[in-house]
Coordinates of C-alpha atoms in Angstrom, one line a residue:
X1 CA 0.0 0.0 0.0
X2 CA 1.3 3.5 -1.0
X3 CA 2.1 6.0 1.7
X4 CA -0.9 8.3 -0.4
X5 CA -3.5 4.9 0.0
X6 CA -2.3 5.0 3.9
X7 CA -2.7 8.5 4.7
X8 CA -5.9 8.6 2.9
X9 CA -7.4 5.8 4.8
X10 CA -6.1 7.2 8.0
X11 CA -7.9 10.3 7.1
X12 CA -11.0 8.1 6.4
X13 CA -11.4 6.8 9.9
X14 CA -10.6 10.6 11.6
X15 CA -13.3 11.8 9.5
X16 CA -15.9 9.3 10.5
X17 CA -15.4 9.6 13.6
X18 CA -15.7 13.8 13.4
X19 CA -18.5 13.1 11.0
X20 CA -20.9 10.6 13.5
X21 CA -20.1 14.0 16.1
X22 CA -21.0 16.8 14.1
X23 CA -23.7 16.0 12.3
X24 CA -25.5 14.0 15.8
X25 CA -24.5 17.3 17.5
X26 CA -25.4 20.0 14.9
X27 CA -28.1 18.0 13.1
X28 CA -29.8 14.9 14.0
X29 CA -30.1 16.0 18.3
X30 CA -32.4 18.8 17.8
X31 CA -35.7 16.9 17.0
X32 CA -35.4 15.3 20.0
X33 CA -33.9 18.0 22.3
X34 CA -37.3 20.9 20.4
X35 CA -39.8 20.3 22.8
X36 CA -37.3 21.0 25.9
X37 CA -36.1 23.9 23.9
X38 CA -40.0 24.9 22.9
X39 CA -41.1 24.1 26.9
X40 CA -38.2 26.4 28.3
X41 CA -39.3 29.3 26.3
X42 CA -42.9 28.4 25.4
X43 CA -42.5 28.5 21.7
X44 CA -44.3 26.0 19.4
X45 CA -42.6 23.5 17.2
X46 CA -42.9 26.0 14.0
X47 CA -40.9 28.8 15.8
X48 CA -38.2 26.3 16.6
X49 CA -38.0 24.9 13.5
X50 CA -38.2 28.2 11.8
X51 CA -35.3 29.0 13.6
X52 CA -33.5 25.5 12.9
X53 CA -34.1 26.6 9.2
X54 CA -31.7 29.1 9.4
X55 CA -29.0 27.5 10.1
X56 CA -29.5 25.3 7.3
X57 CA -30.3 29.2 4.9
X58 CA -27.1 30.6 6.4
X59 CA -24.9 27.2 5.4
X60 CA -26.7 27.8 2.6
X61 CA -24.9 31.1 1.8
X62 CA -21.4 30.2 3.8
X63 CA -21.6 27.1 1.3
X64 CA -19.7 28.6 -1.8
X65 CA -17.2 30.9 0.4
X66 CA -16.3 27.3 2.2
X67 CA -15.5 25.7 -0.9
X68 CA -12.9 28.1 -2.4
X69 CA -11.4 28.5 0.7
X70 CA -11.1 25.1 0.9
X71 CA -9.4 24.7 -2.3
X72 CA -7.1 27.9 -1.5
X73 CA -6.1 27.1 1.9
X74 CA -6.7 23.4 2.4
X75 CA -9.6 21.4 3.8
X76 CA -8.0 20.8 6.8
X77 CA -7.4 24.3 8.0
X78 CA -10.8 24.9 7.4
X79 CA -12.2 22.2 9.5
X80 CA -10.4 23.0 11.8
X81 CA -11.8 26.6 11.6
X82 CA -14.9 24.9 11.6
X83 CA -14.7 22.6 14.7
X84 CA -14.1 25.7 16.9
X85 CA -16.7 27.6 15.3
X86 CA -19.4 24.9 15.9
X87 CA -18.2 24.8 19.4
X88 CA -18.5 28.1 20.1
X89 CA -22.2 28.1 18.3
X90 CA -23.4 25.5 21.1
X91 CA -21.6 27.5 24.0
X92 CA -23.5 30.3 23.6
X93 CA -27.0 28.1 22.7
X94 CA -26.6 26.6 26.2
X95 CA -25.9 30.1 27.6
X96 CA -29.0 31.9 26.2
X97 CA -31.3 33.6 28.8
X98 CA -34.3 33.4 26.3
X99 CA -35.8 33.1 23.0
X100 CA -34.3 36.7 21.4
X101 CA -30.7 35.6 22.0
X102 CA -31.2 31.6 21.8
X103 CA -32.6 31.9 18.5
X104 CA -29.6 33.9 16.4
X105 CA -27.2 31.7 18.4
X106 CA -28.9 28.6 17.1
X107 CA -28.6 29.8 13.6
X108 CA -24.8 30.6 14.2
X109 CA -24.3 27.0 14.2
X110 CA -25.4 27.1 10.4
X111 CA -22.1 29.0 9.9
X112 CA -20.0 26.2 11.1
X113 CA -21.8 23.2 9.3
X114 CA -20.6 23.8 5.5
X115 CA -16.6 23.7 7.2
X116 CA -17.4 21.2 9.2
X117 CA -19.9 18.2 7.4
X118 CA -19.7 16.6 4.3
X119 CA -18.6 18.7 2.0
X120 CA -15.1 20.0 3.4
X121 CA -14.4 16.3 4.4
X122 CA -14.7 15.2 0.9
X123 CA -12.7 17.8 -0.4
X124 CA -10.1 16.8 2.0
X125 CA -10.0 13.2 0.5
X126 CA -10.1 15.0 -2.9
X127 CA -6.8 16.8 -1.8
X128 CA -5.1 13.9 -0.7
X129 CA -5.6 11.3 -2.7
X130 CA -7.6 12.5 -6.1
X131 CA -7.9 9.1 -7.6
X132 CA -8.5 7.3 -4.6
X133 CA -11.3 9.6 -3.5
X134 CA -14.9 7.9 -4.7
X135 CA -13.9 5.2 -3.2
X136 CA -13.1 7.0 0.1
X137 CA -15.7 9.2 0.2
X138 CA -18.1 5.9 0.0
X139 CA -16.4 4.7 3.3
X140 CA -16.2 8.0 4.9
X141 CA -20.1 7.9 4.1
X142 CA -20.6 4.4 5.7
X143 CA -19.0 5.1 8.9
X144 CA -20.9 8.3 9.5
X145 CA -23.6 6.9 8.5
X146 CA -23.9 5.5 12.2
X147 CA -24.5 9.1 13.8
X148 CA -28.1 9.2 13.8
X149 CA -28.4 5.6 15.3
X150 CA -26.1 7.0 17.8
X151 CA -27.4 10.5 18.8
X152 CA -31.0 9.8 18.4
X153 CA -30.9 7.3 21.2
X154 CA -27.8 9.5 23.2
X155 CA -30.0 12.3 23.3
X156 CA -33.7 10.5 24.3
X157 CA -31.4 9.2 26.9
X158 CA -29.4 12.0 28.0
X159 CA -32.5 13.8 28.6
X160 CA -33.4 11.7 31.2
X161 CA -30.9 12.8 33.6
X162 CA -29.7 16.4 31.9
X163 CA -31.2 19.7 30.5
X164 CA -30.9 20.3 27.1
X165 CA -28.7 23.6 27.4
X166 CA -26.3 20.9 30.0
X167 CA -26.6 18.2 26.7
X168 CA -25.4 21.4 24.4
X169 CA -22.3 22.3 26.6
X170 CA -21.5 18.7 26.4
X171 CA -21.7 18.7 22.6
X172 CA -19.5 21.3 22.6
X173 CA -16.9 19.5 24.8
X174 CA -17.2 16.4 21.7
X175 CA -16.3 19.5 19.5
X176 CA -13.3 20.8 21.5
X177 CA -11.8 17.3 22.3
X178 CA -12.5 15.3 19.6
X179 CA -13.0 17.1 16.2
X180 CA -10.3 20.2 16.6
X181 CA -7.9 17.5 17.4
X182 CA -8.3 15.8 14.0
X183 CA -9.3 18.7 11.9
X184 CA -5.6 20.1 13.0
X185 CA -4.2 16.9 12.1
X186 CA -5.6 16.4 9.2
X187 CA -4.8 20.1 8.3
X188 CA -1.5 19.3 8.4
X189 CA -1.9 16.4 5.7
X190 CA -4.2 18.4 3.1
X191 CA -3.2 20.6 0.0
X192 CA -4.9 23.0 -2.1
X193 CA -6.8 22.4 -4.8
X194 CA -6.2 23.4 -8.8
X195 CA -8.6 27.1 -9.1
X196 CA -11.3 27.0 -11.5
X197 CA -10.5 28.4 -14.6
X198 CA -13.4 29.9 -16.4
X199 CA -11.1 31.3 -19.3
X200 CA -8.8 28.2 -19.8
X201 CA -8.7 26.4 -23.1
X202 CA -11.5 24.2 -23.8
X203 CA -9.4 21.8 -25.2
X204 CA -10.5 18.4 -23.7
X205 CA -6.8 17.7 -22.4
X206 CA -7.1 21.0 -20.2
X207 CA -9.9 18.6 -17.9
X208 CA -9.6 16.2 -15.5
X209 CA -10.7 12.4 -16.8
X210 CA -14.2 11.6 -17.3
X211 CA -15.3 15.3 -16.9
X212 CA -17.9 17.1 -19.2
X213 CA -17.1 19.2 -21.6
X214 CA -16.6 23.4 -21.3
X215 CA -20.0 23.7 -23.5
X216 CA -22.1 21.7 -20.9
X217 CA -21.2 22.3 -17.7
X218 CA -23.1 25.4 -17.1
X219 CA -26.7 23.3 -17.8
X220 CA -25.5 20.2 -15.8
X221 CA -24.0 22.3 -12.6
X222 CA -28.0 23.9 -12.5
X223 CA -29.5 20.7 -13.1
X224 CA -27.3 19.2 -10.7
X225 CA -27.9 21.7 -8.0
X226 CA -32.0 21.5 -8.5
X227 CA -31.6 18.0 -8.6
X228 CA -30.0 17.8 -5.0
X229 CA -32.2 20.5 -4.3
X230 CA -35.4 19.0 -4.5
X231 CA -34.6 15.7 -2.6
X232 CA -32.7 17.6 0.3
X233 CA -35.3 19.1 1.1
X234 CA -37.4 16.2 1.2
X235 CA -35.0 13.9 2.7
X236 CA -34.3 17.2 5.1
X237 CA -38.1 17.4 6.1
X238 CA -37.9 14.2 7.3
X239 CA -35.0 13.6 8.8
X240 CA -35.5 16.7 11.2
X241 CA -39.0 15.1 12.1
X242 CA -38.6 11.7 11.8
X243 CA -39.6 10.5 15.1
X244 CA -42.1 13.0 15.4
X245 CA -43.6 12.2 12.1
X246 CA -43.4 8.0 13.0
X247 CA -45.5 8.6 16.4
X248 CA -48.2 11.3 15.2
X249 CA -49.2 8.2 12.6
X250 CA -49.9 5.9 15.2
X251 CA -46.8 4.5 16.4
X252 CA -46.5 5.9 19.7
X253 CA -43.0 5.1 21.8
X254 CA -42.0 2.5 19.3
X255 CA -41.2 5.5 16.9
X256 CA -37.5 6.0 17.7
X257 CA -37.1 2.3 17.7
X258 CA -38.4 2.0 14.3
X259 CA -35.9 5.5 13.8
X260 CA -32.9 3.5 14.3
X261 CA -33.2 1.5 11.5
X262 CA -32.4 4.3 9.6
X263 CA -29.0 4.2 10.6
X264 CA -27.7 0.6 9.4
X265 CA -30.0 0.4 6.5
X266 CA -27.6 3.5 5.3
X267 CA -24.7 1.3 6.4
X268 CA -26.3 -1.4 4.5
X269 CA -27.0 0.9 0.9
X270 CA -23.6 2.4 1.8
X271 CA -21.5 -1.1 1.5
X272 CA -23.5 -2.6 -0.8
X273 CA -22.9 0.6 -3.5
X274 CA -18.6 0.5 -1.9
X275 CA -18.5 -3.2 -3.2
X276 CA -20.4 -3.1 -6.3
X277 CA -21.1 0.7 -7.2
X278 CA -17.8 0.2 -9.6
X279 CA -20.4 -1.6 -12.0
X280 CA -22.8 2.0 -12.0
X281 CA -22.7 5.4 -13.0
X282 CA -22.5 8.1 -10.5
X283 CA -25.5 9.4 -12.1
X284 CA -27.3 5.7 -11.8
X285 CA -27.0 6.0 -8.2
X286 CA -27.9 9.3 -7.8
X287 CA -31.0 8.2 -9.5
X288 CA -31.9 5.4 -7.8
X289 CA -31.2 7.0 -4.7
X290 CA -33.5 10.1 -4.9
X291 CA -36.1 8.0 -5.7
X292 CA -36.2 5.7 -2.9
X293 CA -36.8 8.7 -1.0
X294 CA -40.6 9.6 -1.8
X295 CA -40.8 5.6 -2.2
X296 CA -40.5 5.6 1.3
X297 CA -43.0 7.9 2.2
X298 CA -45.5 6.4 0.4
X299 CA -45.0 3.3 2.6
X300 CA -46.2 5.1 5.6
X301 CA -49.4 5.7 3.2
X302 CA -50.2 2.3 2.5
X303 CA -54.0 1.1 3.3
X304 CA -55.3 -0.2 6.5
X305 CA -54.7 -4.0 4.9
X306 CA -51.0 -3.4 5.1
X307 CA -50.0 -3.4 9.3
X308 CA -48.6 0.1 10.4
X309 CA -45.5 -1.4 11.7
X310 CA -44.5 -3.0 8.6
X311 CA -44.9 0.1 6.5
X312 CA -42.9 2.2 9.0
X313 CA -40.2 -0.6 8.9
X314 CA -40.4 -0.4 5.6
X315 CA -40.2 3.5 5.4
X316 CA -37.2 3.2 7.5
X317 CA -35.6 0.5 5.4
X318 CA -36.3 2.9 2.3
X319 CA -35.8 5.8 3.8
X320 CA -32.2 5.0 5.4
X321 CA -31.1 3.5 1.9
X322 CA -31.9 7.0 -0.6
X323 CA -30.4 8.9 2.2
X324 CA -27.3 6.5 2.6
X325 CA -26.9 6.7 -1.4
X326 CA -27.3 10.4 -1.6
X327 CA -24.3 11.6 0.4
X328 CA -22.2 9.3 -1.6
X329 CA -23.3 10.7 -4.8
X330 CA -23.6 14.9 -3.4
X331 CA -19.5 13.9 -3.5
X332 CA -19.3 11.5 -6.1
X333 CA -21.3 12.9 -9.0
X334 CA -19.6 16.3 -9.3
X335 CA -16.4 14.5 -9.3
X336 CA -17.1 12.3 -11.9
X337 CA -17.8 15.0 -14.5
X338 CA -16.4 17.7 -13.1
X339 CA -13.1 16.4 -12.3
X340 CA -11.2 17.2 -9.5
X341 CA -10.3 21.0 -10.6
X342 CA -11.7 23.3 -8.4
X343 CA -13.7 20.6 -6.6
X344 CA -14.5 22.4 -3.3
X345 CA -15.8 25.7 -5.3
X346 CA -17.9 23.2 -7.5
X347 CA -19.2 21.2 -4.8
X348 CA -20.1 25.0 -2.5
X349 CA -21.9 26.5 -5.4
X350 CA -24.4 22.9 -5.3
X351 CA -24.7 22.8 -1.9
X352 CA -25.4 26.4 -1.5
X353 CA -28.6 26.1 -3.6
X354 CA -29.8 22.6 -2.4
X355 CA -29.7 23.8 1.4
X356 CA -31.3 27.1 0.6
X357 CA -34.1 25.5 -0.8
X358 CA -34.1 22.7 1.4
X359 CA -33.8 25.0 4.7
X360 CA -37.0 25.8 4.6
X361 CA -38.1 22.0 4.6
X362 CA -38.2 21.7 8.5
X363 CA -40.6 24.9 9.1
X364 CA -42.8 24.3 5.9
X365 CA -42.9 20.4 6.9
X366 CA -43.8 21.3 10.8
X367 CA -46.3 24.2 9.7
X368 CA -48.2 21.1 7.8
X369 CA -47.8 18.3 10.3
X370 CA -49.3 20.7 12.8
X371 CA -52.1 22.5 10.2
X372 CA -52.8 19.5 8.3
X373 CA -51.6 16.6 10.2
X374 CA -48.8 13.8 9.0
X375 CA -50.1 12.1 5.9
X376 CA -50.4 15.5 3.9
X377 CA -47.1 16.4 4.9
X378 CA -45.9 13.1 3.6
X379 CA -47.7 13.3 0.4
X380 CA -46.2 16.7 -0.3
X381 CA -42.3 15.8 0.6
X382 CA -42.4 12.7 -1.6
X383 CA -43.9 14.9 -4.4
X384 CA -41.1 17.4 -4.3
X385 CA -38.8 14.3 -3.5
X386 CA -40.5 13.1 -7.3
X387 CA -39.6 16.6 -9.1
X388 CA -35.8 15.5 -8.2
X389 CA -35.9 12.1 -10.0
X390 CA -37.1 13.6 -13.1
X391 CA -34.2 16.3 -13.0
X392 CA -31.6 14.2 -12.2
X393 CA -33.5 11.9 -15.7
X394 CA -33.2 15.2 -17.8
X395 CA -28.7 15.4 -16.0
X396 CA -28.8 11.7 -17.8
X397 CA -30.4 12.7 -20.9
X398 CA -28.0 16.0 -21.1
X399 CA -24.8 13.9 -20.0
X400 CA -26.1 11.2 -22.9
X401 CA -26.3 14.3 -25.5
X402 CA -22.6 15.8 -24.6
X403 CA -20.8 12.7 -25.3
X404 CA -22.8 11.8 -28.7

């Protein structure tokens, strides 16, 4: 093995382990630690996920700055960056003395989460090890994968014996100790990226492998982006309120039982797609994994005939496996025909408009659960989550056209 192959897998295992942390502390925590937070300061679930929202709007925006400084001053610096922003974030979250100042600290946290989640890591793998990195990236994706079937549980239980703000200064502690610790290291591992060049030559030889050409990457980047778009925000409508959402249809405290088979049927689509995703297309699997997403909700919809608990299993099952699939392919798929040029700016500018538009998932989803009650707030997600397959259909069909 090649010192590159070692350091990248090294990296790997750092990164899941930062990954299962930020994203349980930043992310997957607050559906379970809102009605604490909503009790405390006697604001309903559409205030607090109003508020959530913006943090997901403002990583939104931070998104495309993130990437370019990514590729101009490593990945790894930025994490690191990152780590002690997000920490910061939950310090003063757990110090708030009410609603006015709790809810713009909450939506600092948003600041931190485009240097701190996904996309930064897979830049970093990008910057280490280019040809290595779908692979990695699929790994990285299957360890984190675990996070919600960690935190989802960690914080029903933690709430048992601690107050939420006590829960948050903990999270920040995970920050401090665990993630800053590797971000540095990996910092120190990490290189910048070649700059986009709008102007360069559009002679094919001037592109990475396997990348489109100069005439159609304009169309495929928006495609792309709406693409990612539309199912983030369903996937993030649900997977703010998904034990929520699995009790108010009927199934009562066995809902965040039912929620934890999200986590290893990600694992499961995860190391199925790292052992025989070679044999498909980015673009197959991003596909197949946007629509397994409103697939899934319509299993919660089933008839009376069809026993509730096998159509939330079901949904779980479903569920876990488009999600599983679609953080592979948010790195994969602009790798594959972008190249590796510029990656981080590429990969900011998508992310910036899928969570804009999905940011305001959790508040539009919570205004309906509570207006119109769970099964029309399923119906609409999975129709949105519908609007991306056809998109990414019309990314195949342009992708097809390009190479004719």
């Amino acid at each position: 093995m090649t010192l590159s192959a070692r350091r990248s897998l090294a990296a790997v295992s750092a990164l899941g382990v930062s990954q299962i942390i930020s994203y349980g502390t930043l992310y997957y925590s607050f559906s379970i630690l809102a009605p604490a937070m909503g009790e405390e300061f006697a604001r309903s679930r559409e205030w607090l996920f109003a508020a959530f929202s913006g943090t997901l709007l403002i990583g939104g925006i931070i998104s495309p700055w993130s990437g370019r400084w990514a590729d101009r001053l490593g990945a790894g610096r930025v994490m690191t960056l990152g780590s002690l922003a997000a920490a910061v974030s939950l310090l003063v979250c757990a110090w708030a003395p009410n609603w006015s100042i709790f809810a713009p600290a909450l939506v600092t946290t948003g600041i931190a989460t485009p240097f701190i989640l996904y996309n930064t890591a897979f830049a970093v793998l990008v910057q280490i090890d280019p040809q290595a990195a779908p692979r990695r990236i699929t790994l990285l994706t299957l360890i984190a994968g675990f996070s919600s079937t960690l935190f989802w549980p960690l914080a029903t239980g933690l709430l048992k014996w601690f107050t939420w703000r006590e829960i948050f200064l903990y999270y920040a502690g995970l920050q401090l100790c665990i993630c800053f610790p590797i971000h540095f290291w990996l910092s120190q591992m990490t290189r910048r990226s070649p700059m986009l060049r709008p102007e360069a030559s559009s002679d094919p030889a001037t592109f990475d492998a396997g990348s489109l050409p100069l005439a159609s990457r304009r169309s495929a980047l928006i495609l792309i982006a709406s693409g990612f778009s539309f199912g983030s925000f369903a996937l993030s409508a649900m997977l703010v309120h998904l034990v929520p959402v699995l009790a108010a249809v009927g199934l009562g405290t066995s809902a965040v039982l039912v929620g934890t088979i999200f986590g290893p049927s990600q694992f499961a689509s995860r190391l199925v797609n790292m052992v025989l995703g070679h044999r498909f297309s980015a673009l197959a699997v991003a596909i197949l994994s946007t629509a397994l997403i409103p697939l899934a909700f319509l299993m919660l919809l089933l008839p009376p005939p069809v026993p509730l608990i096998a159509g939330a299993v079901l949904f779980a099952m479903l569920f876990g496996m488009g999600s599983g699939l679609n953080s592979i392919v948010q790195g994969t798929l602009p790798l594959a025909l972008f190249g590796h040029r510029g990656y981080g700016e590429i990969l900011g500018k998508i992310t910036a408009a899928r969570l804009t538009v999905s940011s305001t998932a959790p508040f539009i989803f919570a205004f309906i659960l509570e207006q119109f009650g769970p099964h029309a707030a399923l119906a609409i997600a999975a129709f949105v989550g519908c609007c991306g397959v056809v998109t990414f259909l019309m990314v195949a069909r342009l992708v097809r056209r390009s190479y004719q």
